[in-house]
XYZ file of C-alpha atoms in Angstrom:
453
model
C 200.502 -44.176 37.835
C 202.569 -42.949 38.703
C 205.263 -42.137 35.754
C 201.651 -40.680 33.886
C 201.538 -38.477 36.742
C 205.091 -38.055 36.939
C 205.337 -36.907 32.818
C 201.514 -34.446 33.529
C 204.112 -32.698 35.776
C 207.442 -32.691 34.847
C 206.400 -31.674 30.845
C 203.865 -29.458 30.499
C 203.936 -31.340 26.227
C 202.804 -33.692 27.482
C 200.091 -32.880 30.193
C 198.957 -30.418 26.687
C 198.606 -32.855 24.418
C 196.909 -35.536 27.175
C 194.384 -32.857 27.975
C 193.648 -32.013 24.212
C 192.884 -35.536 23.772
C 191.703 -36.674 26.868
C 189.003 -33.611 25.652
C 188.552 -34.208 22.004
C 187.345 -37.872 23.115
C 185.383 -36.952 25.796
C 183.450 -34.337 23.019
C 182.902 -37.129 20.813
C 182.450 -40.338 23.025
C 178.659 -37.315 23.857
C 178.128 -36.250 20.503
C 178.588 -39.987 19.386
C 176.365 -41.072 21.783
C 173.812 -39.156 21.233
C 173.841 -39.158 17.219
C 173.376 -43.263 17.318
C 170.335 -42.774 19.891
C 169.238 -39.348 18.609
C 169.536 -41.428 14.579
C 168.721 -45.623 16.139
C 164.958 -42.831 17.311
C 164.437 -41.718 13.797
C 164.927 -44.436 11.735
C 162.067 -45.876 13.724
C 160.307 -43.230 13.183
C 160.838 -43.072 10.034
C 159.787 -47.289 9.491
C 155.800 -46.343 11.718
C 155.768 -43.330 9.197
C 156.636 -45.730 6.081
C 153.549 -48.306 7.666
C 150.928 -44.815 8.316
C 152.031 -44.664 4.042
C 151.079 -48.449 3.293
C 148.023 -48.074 4.772
C 147.502 -44.539 3.256
C 147.490 -45.464 -0.833
C 145.755 -48.597 0.565
C 143.107 -46.358 0.740
C 143.624 -44.226 -1.589
C 144.536 -47.074 -3.924
C 140.533 -48.328 -2.689
C 143.125 -51.654 -2.150
C 141.007 -54.787 -0.411
C 142.172 -57.639 0.893
C 140.656 -60.602 -0.946
C 137.038 -62.350 0.873
C 139.714 -65.571 0.422
C 142.502 -63.686 1.729
C 142.331 -62.453 5.338
C 146.795 -61.698 5.045
C 149.262 -61.565 2.942
C 153.053 -60.290 2.780
C 154.797 -57.103 0.754
C 158.659 -58.540 0.726
C 161.721 -57.694 -1.485
C 164.194 -59.772 -2.080
C 165.522 -59.678 2.106
C 162.590 -62.185 3.162
C 162.692 -60.783 6.940
C 162.224 -57.112 5.257
C 158.986 -57.658 4.331
C 154.857 -56.160 5.592
C 152.065 -58.036 6.645
C 149.372 -56.619 5.690
C 146.082 -58.231 7.751
C 141.850 -58.237 7.989
C 141.521 -58.005 11.968
C 137.830 -59.863 12.446
C 135.314 -57.937 14.543
C 135.139 -58.350 18.036
C 133.739 -62.194 18.900
C 134.172 -64.017 16.346
C 136.091 -66.048 13.817
C 137.190 -65.994 10.727
C 139.832 -67.403 8.924
C 142.599 -66.013 10.452
C 142.331 -68.714 13.011
C 143.376 -71.486 9.782
C 145.685 -68.986 8.221
C 149.911 -70.443 10.333
C 151.316 -67.216 8.556
C 147.994 -65.538 9.829
C 149.378 -63.282 13.461
C 147.313 -63.980 15.972
C 146.286 -60.236 17.310
C 143.542 -59.510 19.354
C 140.412 -58.220 17.411
C 139.515 -54.678 19.951
C 142.923 -53.198 19.850
C 142.181 -49.676 19.453
C 143.634 -48.034 16.033
C 147.815 -46.118 15.350
C 150.393 -47.784 16.112
C 151.515 -50.861 18.789
C 153.825 -53.280 19.767
C 152.904 -56.897 19.849
C 154.119 -60.611 20.559
C 153.183 -63.109 18.056
C 154.469 -66.627 17.295
C 157.390 -65.613 19.606
C 158.203 -62.634 16.928
C 157.241 -59.709 17.792
C 155.327 -56.731 15.661
C 154.712 -53.030 15.744
C 151.415 -52.862 14.409
C 149.144 -49.809 12.652
C 145.940 -50.238 12.649
C 143.276 -48.726 10.774
C 139.580 -48.616 10.236
C 138.280 -47.592 6.686
C 135.410 -45.639 5.144
C 134.200 -49.047 4.466
C 134.602 -50.523 8.283
C 137.474 -52.686 6.858
C 139.706 -52.655 10.314
C 142.923 -53.512 8.533
C 146.969 -54.002 10.909
C 150.217 -53.502 8.731
C 152.587 -55.261 10.600
C 156.659 -55.430 10.323
C 158.915 -57.130 12.411
C 160.887 -55.418 14.996
C 164.384 -57.260 14.656
C 164.388 -56.006 11.108
C 163.182 -52.678 11.773
C 165.884 -52.727 14.903
C 168.666 -54.440 12.567
C 168.215 -50.756 10.236
C 167.788 -48.968 13.315
C 171.205 -49.927 14.871
C 172.616 -49.416 10.815
C 171.734 -46.714 10.133
C 172.661 -45.394 13.742
C 176.218 -47.302 13.507
C 177.380 -45.118 9.280
C 176.370 -42.008 11.788
C 179.464 -42.749 14.268
C 181.592 -43.999 10.414
C 182.960 -40.342 10.935
C 183.634 -39.797 14.594
C 185.055 -43.036 14.779
C 187.879 -42.026 11.515
C 187.883 -38.808 12.442
C 188.527 -38.998 16.094
C 191.518 -40.671 15.693
C 193.012 -38.606 13.210
C 192.079 -35.793 14.819
C 194.162 -36.151 18.270
C 197.445 -37.210 15.777
C 196.559 -33.955 14.633
C 197.064 -32.576 18.215
C 199.856 -34.252 18.336
C 201.335 -33.138 15.689
C 200.471 -29.827 16.032
C 201.669 -29.200 20.170
C 204.756 -31.046 19.349
C 205.028 -28.794 16.582
C 204.474 -25.411 18.926
C 207.447 -26.879 21.285
C 209.475 -27.531 18.460
C 211.630 -23.794 19.303
C 211.141 -24.240 22.888
C 213.871 -27.367 21.727
C 215.610 -25.617 19.940
C 216.230 -22.893 22.166
C 217.068 -25.218 25.184
C 219.010 -27.552 23.207
C 220.355 -23.844 21.515
C 221.488 -23.410 25.416
C 222.277 -26.722 26.833
C 225.288 -27.129 23.699
C 226.563 -23.542 23.938
C 230.297 -23.744 26.270
C 230.630 -21.820 29.742
C 232.808 -19.638 28.293
C 229.670 -18.869 24.696
C 227.320 -15.966 26.882
C 226.148 -13.904 23.677
C 222.458 -12.938 23.563
C 219.808 -16.195 22.714
C 218.535 -15.244 19.126
C 215.165 -14.638 19.560
C 213.617 -13.534 16.147
C 211.791 -16.885 15.536
C 210.542 -17.648 19.139
C 206.914 -17.127 19.309
C 205.275 -13.625 21.560
C 204.949 -16.453 25.043
C 208.555 -16.926 25.211
C 210.354 -14.105 23.434
C 209.583 -12.689 26.799
C 211.390 -15.419 29.144
C 214.369 -15.513 26.331
C 215.452 -11.790 26.711
C 215.602 -12.261 30.340
C 218.034 -14.913 30.283
C 219.657 -12.283 27.863
C 219.593 -9.672 30.093
C 220.736 -12.614 32.784
C 223.653 -13.277 30.057
C 225.004 -9.494 30.257
C 224.521 -8.888 33.993
C 227.572 -11.663 33.362
C 229.515 -11.700 31.008
C 230.026 -7.967 32.681
C 231.232 -9.329 36.516
C 232.953 -12.472 34.195
C 234.320 -9.168 31.768
C 235.224 -6.992 34.990
C 236.249 -9.873 37.610
C 238.877 -10.461 34.351
C 240.492 -7.106 34.017
C 240.818 -7.402 37.564
C 243.443 -9.976 37.649
C 244.336 -9.049 34.439
C 245.265 -5.572 36.295
C 246.310 -6.556 39.112
C 249.291 -8.698 37.449
C 250.367 -5.643 35.539
C 250.175 -3.702 38.235
C 252.352 -7.025 40.666
C 254.731 -7.814 37.522
C 256.587 -4.243 38.034
C 257.517 -4.981 42.466
C 257.550 -8.508 41.389
C 261.201 -7.463 38.504
C 262.075 -4.964 41.508
C 262.586 -8.014 43.948
C 264.008 -9.882 41.119
C 266.812 -6.972 39.963
C 267.209 -6.773 43.704
C 267.668 -10.290 44.805
C 270.876 -10.907 41.241
C 272.295 -8.446 42.624
C 272.476 -9.273 46.584
C 273.597 -11.773 45.033
C 276.509 -11.060 44.124
C 277.380 -10.359 47.533
C 279.006 -11.754 49.635
C 277.418 -13.305 51.812
C 277.780 -15.981 54.510
C 276.830 -19.984 53.288
C 273.421 -19.527 55.420
C 272.328 -16.647 53.960
C 273.236 -17.529 50.701
C 270.468 -20.321 50.853
C 268.117 -18.052 52.219
C 268.719 -16.107 49.108
C 267.852 -18.944 47.188
C 265.028 -19.554 48.412
C 264.265 -15.957 48.213
C 264.793 -15.988 44.517
C 263.092 -19.482 43.611
C 259.728 -17.867 45.640
C 260.301 -14.681 43.668
C 260.474 -16.420 40.107
C 257.623 -18.122 41.386
C 255.797 -15.258 41.709
C 257.222 -14.046 37.968
C 255.213 -17.197 36.531
C 252.822 -17.502 38.298
C 251.695 -14.056 36.970
C 252.262 -14.184 33.273
C 250.372 -17.840 33.596
C 247.735 -14.965 35.706
C 247.788 -13.448 32.340
C 247.341 -15.358 29.696
C 244.399 -16.963 31.119
C 242.399 -14.029 31.341
C 243.504 -13.218 28.055
C 242.757 -16.617 27.368
C 238.742 -16.170 28.796
C 238.573 -12.445 26.892
C 235.561 -12.915 25.098
C 237.140 -11.356 22.236
C 238.324 -13.952 19.724
C 241.279 -13.843 17.742
C 240.380 -14.091 13.622
C 241.302 -18.159 12.252
C 243.181 -18.571 10.060
C 245.396 -21.311 8.886
C 247.948 -22.802 10.650
C 250.483 -25.373 9.728
C 252.255 -27.435 12.394
C 255.107 -28.105 11.313
C 256.035 -24.817 12.095
C 253.452 -24.762 15.041
C 255.361 -26.664 17.183
C 258.658 -25.115 15.590
C 257.588 -22.011 17.683
C 257.044 -23.907 20.554
C 260.708 -25.733 20.572
C 262.128 -22.408 19.560
C 260.464 -21.232 22.873
C 261.075 -23.908 25.243
C 264.797 -26.008 24.117
C 266.667 -24.245 26.454
C 264.387 -24.744 29.573
C 264.234 -28.886 28.321
C 268.186 -28.896 27.905
C 269.318 -27.103 31.951
C 265.948 -29.721 32.815
C 268.957 -32.222 30.697
C 264.431 -32.942 29.205
C 264.357 -34.803 25.334
C 262.217 -32.059 23.947
C 261.626 -33.120 19.880
C 258.885 -33.891 17.390
C 258.350 -36.988 15.751
C 255.394 -37.453 13.339
C 254.092 -33.961 11.390
C 251.409 -34.694 8.983
C 251.733 -31.686 6.306
C 247.748 -29.992 7.016
C 247.191 -26.764 8.563
C 244.850 -25.877 10.698
C 241.868 -23.038 10.359
C 242.130 -22.078 14.280
C 243.547 -18.919 16.150
C 248.086 -19.459 15.627
C 248.317 -17.302 19.029
C 246.206 -19.488 20.842
C 247.639 -22.975 19.468
C 250.374 -21.955 20.272
C 249.850 -20.801 24.166
C 247.576 -24.551 23.991
C 251.227 -25.957 23.583
C 252.927 -24.415 24.508
C 251.275 -24.494 28.444
C 251.006 -28.551 28.230
C 255.265 -28.598 26.519
C 256.034 -26.467 29.452
C 253.617 -28.265 31.654
C 255.498 -31.028 30.779
C 259.203 -30.318 31.541
C 258.431 -29.095 34.841
C 256.908 -32.403 35.347
C 259.377 -34.731 33.281
C 262.619 -36.056 35.509
C 266.023 -35.292 34.205
C 267.179 -37.832 31.421
C 263.036 -38.005 30.555
C 261.655 -37.516 26.803
C 258.309 -34.867 25.707
C 257.469 -36.108 22.785
C 255.424 -33.874 19.967
C 253.582 -35.728 17.286
C 249.844 -35.102 15.084
C 247.821 -37.927 13.279
C 244.815 -37.265 11.221
C 241.677 -39.763 12.305
C 239.131 -38.711 9.810
C 239.263 -35.623 9.255
C 239.875 -34.822 13.220
C 242.720 -33.072 13.247
C 244.506 -35.016 17.198
C 247.974 -33.003 18.417
C 249.359 -34.935 20.962
C 251.825 -34.338 23.933
C 253.401 -36.754 25.273
C 256.205 -36.869 28.323
C 257.696 -39.853 30.895
C 256.930 -38.072 33.747
C 254.565 -39.518 36.275
C 251.457 -39.350 34.256
C 248.384 -38.116 36.268
C 246.027 -40.315 38.144
C 242.494 -41.431 36.706
C 240.812 -40.278 39.314
C 242.772 -36.544 39.667
C 241.750 -35.618 36.493
C 238.407 -34.583 36.251
C 239.999 -32.023 38.718
C 243.332 -31.052 37.145
C 241.809 -28.287 35.045
C 240.766 -26.402 37.811
C 242.152 -23.687 38.273
C 244.872 -22.869 41.263
C 243.888 -26.678 41.352
C 247.691 -29.296 41.710
C 248.513 -32.946 42.552
C 249.503 -33.592 46.329
C 253.092 -35.050 46.630
C 254.456 -33.477 43.609
C 257.544 -31.566 44.384
C 257.522 -29.213 41.514
C 256.666 -25.671 41.816
C 253.652 -24.884 40.331
C 250.516 -22.902 40.161
C 248.368 -24.747 39.040
C 246.743 -22.496 35.996
C 248.418 -24.391 33.636
C 246.062 -27.143 32.194
C 243.351 -24.986 33.583
C 245.017 -22.261 30.357
C 244.928 -24.852 27.450
C 241.184 -25.862 28.710
C 240.045 -22.257 28.148
C 241.663 -22.351 24.870
C 240.439 -25.936 23.519
C 236.537 -24.873 25.005
C 236.712 -21.647 22.667
C 238.382 -23.498 19.543
C 236.007 -26.521 20.234
C 239.083 -28.848 20.464
C 238.637 -32.180 22.919
C 241.036 -32.867 25.641
C 242.273 -36.367 25.839
C 244.631 -37.657 28.639
C 245.953 -40.795 28.824
C 248.823 -42.627 30.426
C 252.218 -42.473 28.295
C 253.022 -46.528 29.230
C 249.577 -47.885 29.640
C 251.016 -50.534 31.392
C 253.120 -49.556 33.352
C 250.571 -46.856 33.811
C 252.434 -43.771 34.292
C 253.687 -41.076 31.375
C 251.172 -38.095 30.334
C 249.505 -38.167 27.499
C 247.171 -35.338 26.091
C 246.086 -35.514 22.889
C 243.741 -31.912 21.894
C 241.540 -33.377 18.842
C 240.733 -30.489 16.078
C 238.259 -29.855 13.373
C 240.046 -30.740 10.349
C 238.848 -27.440 8.737
C 241.984 -26.564 5.563
C 243.998 -29.191 4.371
C 246.773 -28.915 2.490
């Protein structure tokens, strides 16, 4: 009962189907009972009319019972359907009826008309008729047979209800489900969208009653898109504005470094230069994040994985060599990916940059790719400390950094990777490079294969 109440309160489709089914069942029940009782009554009236017609036929045809046969039976193939025609003795007299074992024991003073009487433990419907000759005739029929005919006739009227009601319930359920299909499609379409997809919901195929709801959703999506665009533009503008003073500070620090300074001042200058460099890196990543979150999506084009990796290595090998990290490629299939080269390059570059930062000197970073079915997997594996399993759900949040790491960073690298992967429709899988030692990090980008070479 609680489950039914919960479904009635929680599902408009179930509530409508349930209510219509109950209404149809109640109407069918009331109509069936009325039809059954009406047919039962009409059938009994028709059988009474048949008794009157037999009596009228006997009068018109001047049919009389033989003097030595006070009663007779009219029967067909069914012995239970016979009609008994019997002469009634005058009041206070006796005749051969007493010796006739088939005759009914009827009172001689019965009034003319229809009666329901019991004779020999059986119930009969009896019509008493007085003819012009003064003879009184009783025409009787067994009520069991009459009731059987009436019930069968009444039940036959119920058969259409019994057959059509389940069919009607199925049709109602189907129609309700079909009516709500656009709502289910709308819900599924919105549910499968990424958080960055703020396009208006198409409403041309939706019913009028739902269209106003989708219009309100589209207005909300429009406001969110404008708010998001304003936020992105603010971040990009702020980063652009800050780049000039940061560049000036960097140049001043370089010039100051060339001057003669006492050891303690030079140590403080090193910290200052490190902070300035970190600020410049943060501004670059803020610009990258704003660009990745931009609503304008670059046109996809076939991108060779080998070319993609070569450009990333050309940009980051000097940084890896400066930290004494072995950066290279292990395996690349000859395949192209139908996607934006700029997006893929930014994604892989951020993964490799992040790996260089957290891989200790003497470590190793391997770039590889493989094809699994219709999925292309791009992998970046390092021998750094890795990411604990409990932290993996949060490392993609902007500005989030794992506690205990001594590396300088802004916490935006993996946020940029996540944003681009979502736009490309790719999945990101994090795992340990060394599962036994639970160290190292392998980041796998799973993309749908588009155009093989």
